[in-house]
Amino acid sequence: SSLRSKKGDGEFTGPFAPYGYKKDEKDKNKLVVDPAAAEVVKRIFAEFIGGNNITGIVHGLNDDGIPCPSVYKQMQGHNYCNNRKLEKTYYWTYSTVKKILLNDSEVYIGNMVQHRTEKLSYNIDKLVQVPRDEWIRKTNTHEAIISIEDYNMAHRLIKARWKPMDCSKNTNKFAGMVFCGDCGRFLVRSKRK
């Protein structure tokens, strides 16, 4: 209940700050902008709004030698590691950039959104997704990295570019069985013109 109360007050309760931010040295429940990482977040949004697709953004970040969020956190001295399957992932990936644009983007306009997942039970470590209407959201809790206009434009573009896949028609007999030997992620079928 103490943790839920902190979340309701807009205090950050996670172990690691979202990419682009760091915990305030005086108050670990407050986020402050990390200038180096914030510039990368601005770049991602600017390139996406400018017409670049996520794959192009990923290639650009990797070509420029910009460390991915997990490596960046380790370089800052944090004891951070990815999921065990992704121990070898030290580069930017499609899902990392998409997460910044889609899932984590509200934090970049100064809003704190927490309680997206919860444990099944105190003695079971499995996390389950919390329905969107039950998320704990507090506005203007910290300094924004991107403007509300850029946030809205990016989300309009996301809705226009991505259509939900109909799994009943697009199934493949290898779905969920074929994975990358390097990073451990499942491979997906894609069609290109």
mmCIF file of N, CA and C in Angstrom, residues 106-189:
data_model
loop_
_atom_site.group_PDB
_atom_site.id
_atom_site.type_symbol
_atom_site.label_atom_id
_atom_site.label_comp_id
_atom_site.label_asym_id
_atom_site.label_seq_id
_atom_site.Cartn_x
_atom_site.Cartn_y
_atom_site.Cartn_z
ATOM 1 N N GLU A 106 5.116 8.438 -23.045
ATOM 2 C CA GLU A 106 4.415 9.400 -22.187
ATOM 3 C C GLU A 106 5.334 9.956 -21.103
ATOM 4 N N VAL A 107 6.309 9.177 -20.684
ATOM 5 C CA VAL A 107 7.260 9.671 -19.684
ATOM 6 C C VAL A 107 8.070 10.834 -20.255
ATOM 7 N N TYR A 108 8.260 10.858 -21.578
ATOM 8 C CA TYR A 108 9.071 11.904 -22.203
ATOM 9 C C TYR A 108 8.350 13.236 -22.328
ATOM 10 N N ILE A 109 7.047 13.283 -22.030
ATOM 11 C CA ILE A 109 6.327 14.561 -22.001
ATOM 12 C C ILE A 109 6.071 15.004 -20.558
ATOM 13 N N GLY A 110 6.724 14.329 -19.612
ATOM 14 C CA GLY A 110 6.644 14.744 -18.211
ATOM 15 C C GLY A 110 5.610 14.030 -17.382
ATOM 16 N N ASN A 111 4.990 12.991 -17.926
ATOM 17 C CA ASN A 111 3.973 12.248 -17.175
ATOM 18 C C ASN A 111 4.550 10.958 -16.598
ATOM 19 N N MET A 112 4.105 10.600 -15.419
ATOM 20 C CA MET A 112 4.529 9.357 -14.791
ATOM 21 C C MET A 112 3.396 8.346 -14.949
ATOM 22 N N VAL A 113 3.694 7.236 -15.624
ATOM 23 C CA VAL A 113 2.719 6.167 -15.812
ATOM 24 C C VAL A 113 3.311 4.911 -15.203
ATOM 25 N N GLN A 114 2.642 4.396 -14.166
ATOM 26 C CA GLN A 114 3.162 3.232 -13.451
ATOM 27 C C GLN A 114 2.051 2.205 -13.248
ATOM 28 N N HIS A 115 2.401 1.096 -12.675
ATOM 29 C CA HIS A 115 1.485 -0.024 -12.409
ATOM 30 C C HIS A 115 0.927 -0.598 -13.712
ATOM 31 N N ARG A 116 1.828 -0.801 -14.688
ATOM 32 C CA ARG A 116 1.431 -1.423 -15.952
ATOM 33 C C ARG A 116 1.413 -2.934 -15.829
ATOM 34 N N THR A 117 2.228 -3.450 -14.922
ATOM 35 C CA THR A 117 2.252 -4.888 -14.640
ATOM 36 C C THR A 117 2.206 -5.078 -13.128
ATOM 37 N N GLU A 118 1.806 -6.276 -12.730
ATOM 38 C CA GLU A 118 1.837 -6.604 -11.305
ATOM 39 C C GLU A 118 2.119 -8.084 -11.138
ATOM 40 N N LYS A 119 2.644 -8.429 -9.971
ATOM 41 C CA LYS A 119 2.935 -9.825 -9.692
ATOM 42 C C LYS A 119 1.634 -10.574 -9.431
ATOM 43 N N LEU A 120 1.617 -11.837 -9.836
ATOM 44 C CA LEU A 120 0.431 -12.667 -9.589
ATOM 45 C C LEU A 120 0.166 -12.803 -8.097
ATOM 46 N N SER A 121 1.233 -12.979 -7.324
ATOM 47 C CA SER A 121 1.114 -13.157 -5.890
ATOM 48 C C SER A 121 2.449 -12.778 -5.251
ATOM 49 N N TYR A 122 2.460 -12.567 -3.954
ATOM 50 C CA TYR A 122 3.696 -12.172 -3.288
ATOM 51 C C TYR A 122 4.778 -13.237 -3.407
ATOM 52 N N ASN A 123 4.382 -14.504 -3.579
ATOM 53 C CA ASN A 123 5.366 -15.587 -3.661
ATOM 54 C C ASN A 123 5.560 -16.118 -5.076
ATOM 55 N N ILE A 124 4.946 -15.472 -6.068
ATOM 56 C CA ILE A 124 5.103 -15.859 -7.474
ATOM 57 C C ILE A 124 5.656 -14.648 -8.231
ATOM 58 N N ASP A 125 6.809 -14.822 -8.873
ATOM 59 C CA ASP A 125 7.461 -13.696 -9.534
ATOM 60 C C ASP A 125 6.898 -13.368 -10.911
ATOM 61 N N LYS A 126 5.967 -14.152 -11.416
ATOM 62 C CA LYS A 126 5.424 -13.911 -12.751
ATOM 63 C C LYS A 126 4.625 -12.609 -12.773
ATOM 64 N N LEU A 127 4.893 -11.796 -13.805
ATOM 65 C CA LEU A 127 4.187 -10.529 -13.963
ATOM 66 C C LEU A 127 3.058 -10.674 -14.978
ATOM 67 N N VAL A 128 1.965 -9.997 -14.718
ATOM 68 C CA VAL A 128 0.843 -9.969 -15.654
ATOM 69 C C VAL A 128 0.543 -8.520 -16.019
ATOM 70 N N GLN A 129 0.018 -8.312 -17.230
ATOM 71 C CA GLN A 129 -0.328 -6.976 -17.695
ATOM 72 C C GLN A 129 -1.563 -6.467 -16.954
ATOM 73 N N VAL A 130 -1.524 -5.213 -16.555
ATOM 74 C CA VAL A 130 -2.653 -4.561 -15.904
ATOM 75 C C VAL A 130 -3.456 -3.848 -16.996
ATOM 76 N N PRO A 131 -4.785 -3.927 -16.969
ATOM 77 C CA PRO A 131 -5.583 -3.202 -17.975
ATOM 78 C C PRO A 131 -5.243 -1.705 -17.978
ATOM 79 N N ARG A 132 -5.249 -1.118 -19.161
ATOM 80 C CA ARG A 132 -4.827 0.279 -19.344
ATOM 81 C C ARG A 132 -5.582 1.247 -18.430
ATOM 82 N N ASP A 133 -6.857 1.014 -18.197
ATOM 83 C CA ASP A 133 -7.639 1.929 -17.365
ATOM 84 C C ASP A 133 -7.289 1.831 -15.873
ATOM 85 N N GLU A 134 -6.478 0.842 -15.488
ATOM 86 C CA GLU A 134 -6.059 0.699 -14.095
ATOM 87 C C GLU A 134 -4.636 1.193 -13.857
ATOM 88 N N TRP A 135 -3.962 1.674 -14.919
ATOM 89 C CA TRP A 135 -2.626 2.233 -14.747
ATOM 90 C C TRP A 135 -2.700 3.457 -13.849
ATOM 91 N N ILE A 136 -1.632 3.705 -13.115
ATOM 92 C CA ILE A 136 -1.565 4.887 -12.260
ATOM 93 C C ILE A 136 -0.825 5.971 -13.042
ATOM 94 N N ARG A 137 -1.549 7.037 -13.381
ATOM 95 C CA ARG A 137 -1.001 8.088 -14.235
ATOM 96 C C ARG A 137 -1.039 9.414 -13.486
ATOM 97 N N LYS A 138 0.097 10.112 -13.484
ATOM 98 C CA LYS A 138 0.189 11.438 -12.866
ATOM 99 C C LYS A 138 0.894 12.350 -13.875
ATOM 100 N N THR A 139 0.304 13.503 -14.152
ATOM 101 C CA THR A 139 0.859 14.404 -15.164
ATOM 102 C C THR A 139 1.816 15.428 -14.545
ATOM 103 N N ASN A 140 2.735 15.910 -15.380
ATOM 104 C CA ASN A 140 3.686 16.966 -15.009
ATOM 105 C C ASN A 140 4.461 16.664 -13.726
ATOM 106 N N THR A 141 5.041 15.482 -13.652
ATOM 107 C CA THR A 141 5.812 15.106 -12.466
ATOM 108 C C THR A 141 7.303 15.398 -12.605
ATOM 109 N N HIS A 142 7.764 15.605 -13.837
ATOM 110 C CA HIS A 142 9.180 15.850 -14.079
ATOM 111 C C HIS A 142 9.338 16.615 -15.392
ATOM 112 N N GLU A 143 10.571 17.039 -15.673
ATOM 113 C CA GLU A 143 10.847 17.818 -16.883
ATOM 114 C C GLU A 143 10.646 16.969 -18.136
ATOM 115 N N ALA A 144 9.993 17.535 -19.119
ATOM 116 C CA ALA A 144 9.750 16.829 -20.378
ATOM 117 C C ALA A 144 10.987 16.887 -21.272
ATOM 118 N N ILE A 145 11.175 15.833 -22.071
ATOM 119 C CA ILE A 145 12.264 15.800 -23.050
ATOM 120 C C ILE A 145 11.737 16.193 -24.431
ATOM 121 N N ILE A 146 10.527 15.751 -24.749
ATOM 122 C CA ILE A 146 9.929 16.102 -26.037
ATOM 123 C C ILE A 146 8.644 16.900 -25.802
ATOM 124 N N SER A 147 8.253 17.629 -26.804
ATOM 125 C CA SER A 147 7.044 18.449 -26.684
ATOM 126 C C SER A 147 5.800 17.586 -26.875
ATOM 127 N N ILE A 148 4.684 18.086 -26.379
ATOM 128 C CA ILE A 148 3.411 17.380 -26.535
ATOM 129 C C ILE A 148 3.037 17.297 -28.013
ATOM 130 N N GLU A 149 3.437 18.290 -28.803
ATOM 131 C CA GLU A 149 3.147 18.274 -30.242
ATOM 132 C C GLU A 149 3.887 17.123 -30.919
ATOM 133 N N ASP A 150 5.182 16.944 -30.580
ATOM 134 C CA ASP A 150 5.956 15.841 -31.159
ATOM 135 C C ASP A 150 5.406 14.491 -30.704
ATOM 136 N N TYR A 151 4.997 14.424 -29.441
ATOM 137 C CA TYR A 151 4.401 13.189 -28.912
ATOM 138 C C TYR A 151 3.136 12.830 -29.699
ATOM 139 N N ASN A 152 2.257 13.814 -29.874
ATOM 140 C CA ASN A 152 1.008 13.569 -30.595
ATOM 141 C C ASN A 152 1.256 13.206 -32.058
ATOM 142 N N MET A 153 2.204 13.886 -32.697
ATOM 143 C CA MET A 153 2.525 13.602 -34.098
ATOM 144 C C MET A 153 3.075 12.179 -34.237
ATOM 145 N N ALA A 154 3.980 11.780 -33.354
ATOM 146 C CA ALA A 154 4.551 10.426 -33.418
ATOM 147 C C ALA A 154 3.455 9.378 -33.266
ATOM 148 N N HIS A 155 2.521 9.603 -32.366
ATOM 149 C CA HIS A 155 1.453 8.628 -32.159
ATOM 150 C C HIS A 155 0.458 8.603 -33.321
ATOM 151 N N ARG A 156 0.234 9.729 -33.951
ATOM 152 C CA ARG A 156 -0.607 9.733 -35.156
ATOM 153 C C ARG A 156 0.066 8.933 -36.264
ATOM 154 N N LEU A 157 1.365 9.108 -36.420
ATOM 155 C CA LEU A 157 2.108 8.368 -37.445
ATOM 156 C C LEU A 157 2.124 6.869 -37.139
ATOM 157 N N ILE A 158 2.257 6.524 -35.876
ATOM 158 C CA ILE A 158 2.252 5.107 -35.490
ATOM 159 C C ILE A 158 0.922 4.469 -35.869
ATOM 160 N N LYS A 159 -0.172 5.138 -35.548
ATOM 161 C CA LYS A 159 -1.493 4.599 -35.884
ATOM 162 C C LYS A 159 -1.687 4.473 -37.387
ATOM 163 N N ALA A 160 -1.135 5.426 -38.142
ATOM 164 C CA ALA A 160 -1.295 5.405 -39.588
ATOM 165 C C ALA A 160 -0.436 4.328 -40.249
ATOM 166 N N ARG A 161 0.737 4.054 -39.679
ATOM 167 C CA ARG A 161 1.682 3.128 -40.309
ATOM 168 C C ARG A 161 1.457 1.670 -39.934
ATOM 169 N N TRP A 162 0.967 1.398 -38.726
ATOM 170 C CA TRP A 162 0.843 0.017 -38.276
ATOM 171 C C TRP A 162 -0.601 -0.414 -38.242
ATOM 172 N N LYS A 163 -0.822 -1.555 -38.819
ATOM 173 C CA LYS A 163 -2.152 -2.151 -38.773
ATOM 174 C C LYS A 163 -2.042 -3.452 -37.988
ATOM 175 N N PRO A 164 -3.026 -3.751 -37.155
ATOM 176 C CA PRO A 164 -2.948 -4.999 -36.392
ATOM 177 C C PRO A 164 -2.961 -6.215 -37.315
ATOM 178 N N MET A 165 -2.163 -7.196 -36.952
ATOM 179 C CA MET A 165 -2.069 -8.397 -37.773
ATOM 180 C C MET A 165 -3.189 -9.368 -37.414
ATOM 181 N N ASP A 166 -3.808 -9.923 -38.405
ATOM 182 C CA ASP A 166 -4.851 -10.924 -38.200
ATOM 183 C C ASP A 166 -4.167 -12.285 -38.081
ATOM 184 N N CYS A 167 -4.015 -12.752 -36.848
ATOM 185 C CA CYS A 167 -3.287 -14.005 -36.608
ATOM 186 C C CYS A 167 -4.005 -15.220 -37.163
ATOM 187 N N SER A 168 -5.298 -15.123 -37.404
ATOM 188 C CA SER A 168 -6.020 -16.274 -37.941
ATOM 189 C C SER A 168 -5.654 -16.521 -39.405
ATOM 190 N N LYS A 169 -5.196 -15.456 -40.115
ATOM 191 C CA LYS A 169 -4.839 -15.600 -41.521
ATOM 192 C C LYS A 169 -3.333 -15.666 -41.747
ATOM 193 N N ASN A 170 -2.564 -15.085 -40.847
ATOM 194 C CA ASN A 170 -1.128 -14.946 -41.075
ATOM 195 C C ASN A 170 -0.302 -15.892 -40.205
ATOM 196 N N THR A 171 -0.774 -17.080 -39.970
ATOM 197 C CA THR A 171 0.000 -18.004 -39.161
ATOM 198 C C THR A 171 1.015 -18.740 -40.019
ATOM 199 N N ASN A 172 2.082 -19.144 -39.391
ATOM 200 C CA ASN A 172 3.138 -19.879 -40.057
ATOM 201 C C ASN A 172 3.448 -21.086 -39.197
ATOM 202 N N LYS A 173 3.730 -22.204 -39.811
ATOM 203 C CA LYS A 173 3.938 -23.419 -39.021
ATOM 204 C C LYS A 173 5.184 -23.330 -38.129
ATOM 205 N N PHE A 174 6.094 -22.362 -38.395
ATOM 206 C CA PHE A 174 7.286 -22.205 -37.568
ATOM 207 C C PHE A 174 7.145 -21.105 -36.515
ATOM 208 N N ALA A 175 5.962 -20.490 -36.429
ATOM 209 C CA ALA A 175 5.748 -19.399 -35.479
ATOM 210 C C ALA A 175 6.013 -19.877 -34.052
ATOM 211 N N GLY A 176 6.836 -19.118 -33.339
ATOM 212 C CA GLY A 176 7.151 -19.436 -31.953
ATOM 213 C C GLY A 176 8.187 -20.533 -31.786
ATOM 214 N N MET A 177 8.750 -21.039 -32.893
ATOM 215 C CA MET A 177 9.724 -22.134 -32.786
ATOM 216 C C MET A 177 11.106 -21.738 -33.305
ATOM 217 N N VAL A 178 11.188 -20.752 -34.188
ATOM 218 C CA VAL A 178 12.464 -20.379 -34.788
ATOM 219 C C VAL A 178 12.942 -19.091 -34.126
ATOM 220 N N PHE A 179 14.185 -19.108 -33.639
ATOM 221 C CA PHE A 179 14.703 -17.939 -32.946
ATOM 222 C C PHE A 179 16.147 -17.681 -33.334
ATOM 223 N N CYS A 180 16.610 -16.469 -33.049
ATOM 224 C CA CYS A 180 17.964 -16.035 -33.387
ATOM 225 C C CYS A 180 18.953 -16.712 -32.438
ATOM 226 N N GLY A 181 19.997 -17.282 -33.000
ATOM 227 C CA GLY A 181 21.023 -17.927 -32.197
ATOM 228 C C GLY A 181 21.897 -16.937 -31.454
ATOM 229 N N ASP A 182 21.893 -15.669 -31.870
ATOM 230 C CA ASP A 182 22.716 -14.650 -31.226
ATOM 231 C C ASP A 182 22.017 -14.029 -30.028
ATOM 232 N N CYS A 183 20.825 -13.461 -30.247
ATOM 233 C CA CYS A 183 20.153 -12.727 -29.160
ATOM 234 C C CYS A 183 19.033 -13.508 -28.497
ATOM 235 N N GLY A 184 18.570 -14.608 -29.114
ATOM 236 C CA GLY A 184 17.523 -15.417 -28.499
ATOM 237 C C GLY A 184 16.114 -14.972 -28.799
ATOM 238 N N ARG A 185 15.932 -13.926 -29.582
ATOM 239 C CA ARG A 185 14.576 -13.450 -29.898
ATOM 240 C C ARG A 185 13.962 -14.311 -30.993
ATOM 241 N N PHE A 186 12.635 -14.442 -30.943
ATOM 242 C CA PHE A 186 11.925 -15.204 -31.966
ATOM 243 C C PHE A 186 11.997 -14.479 -33.297
ATOM 244 N N LEU A 187 12.158 -15.230 -34.355
ATOM 245 C CA LEU A 187 12.152 -14.655 -35.693
ATOM 246 C C LEU A 187 10.716 -14.523 -36.178
ATOM 247 N N VAL A 188 10.487 -13.514 -36.985
ATOM 248 C CA VAL A 188 9.156 -13.306 -37.530
ATOM 249 C C VAL A 188 9.226 -13.268 -39.041
ATOM 250 N N ARG A 189 8.137 -13.669 -39.682
ATOM 251 C CA ARG A 189 8.065 -13.626 -41.133
ATOM 252 C C ARG A 189 7.691 -12.225 -41.541
#
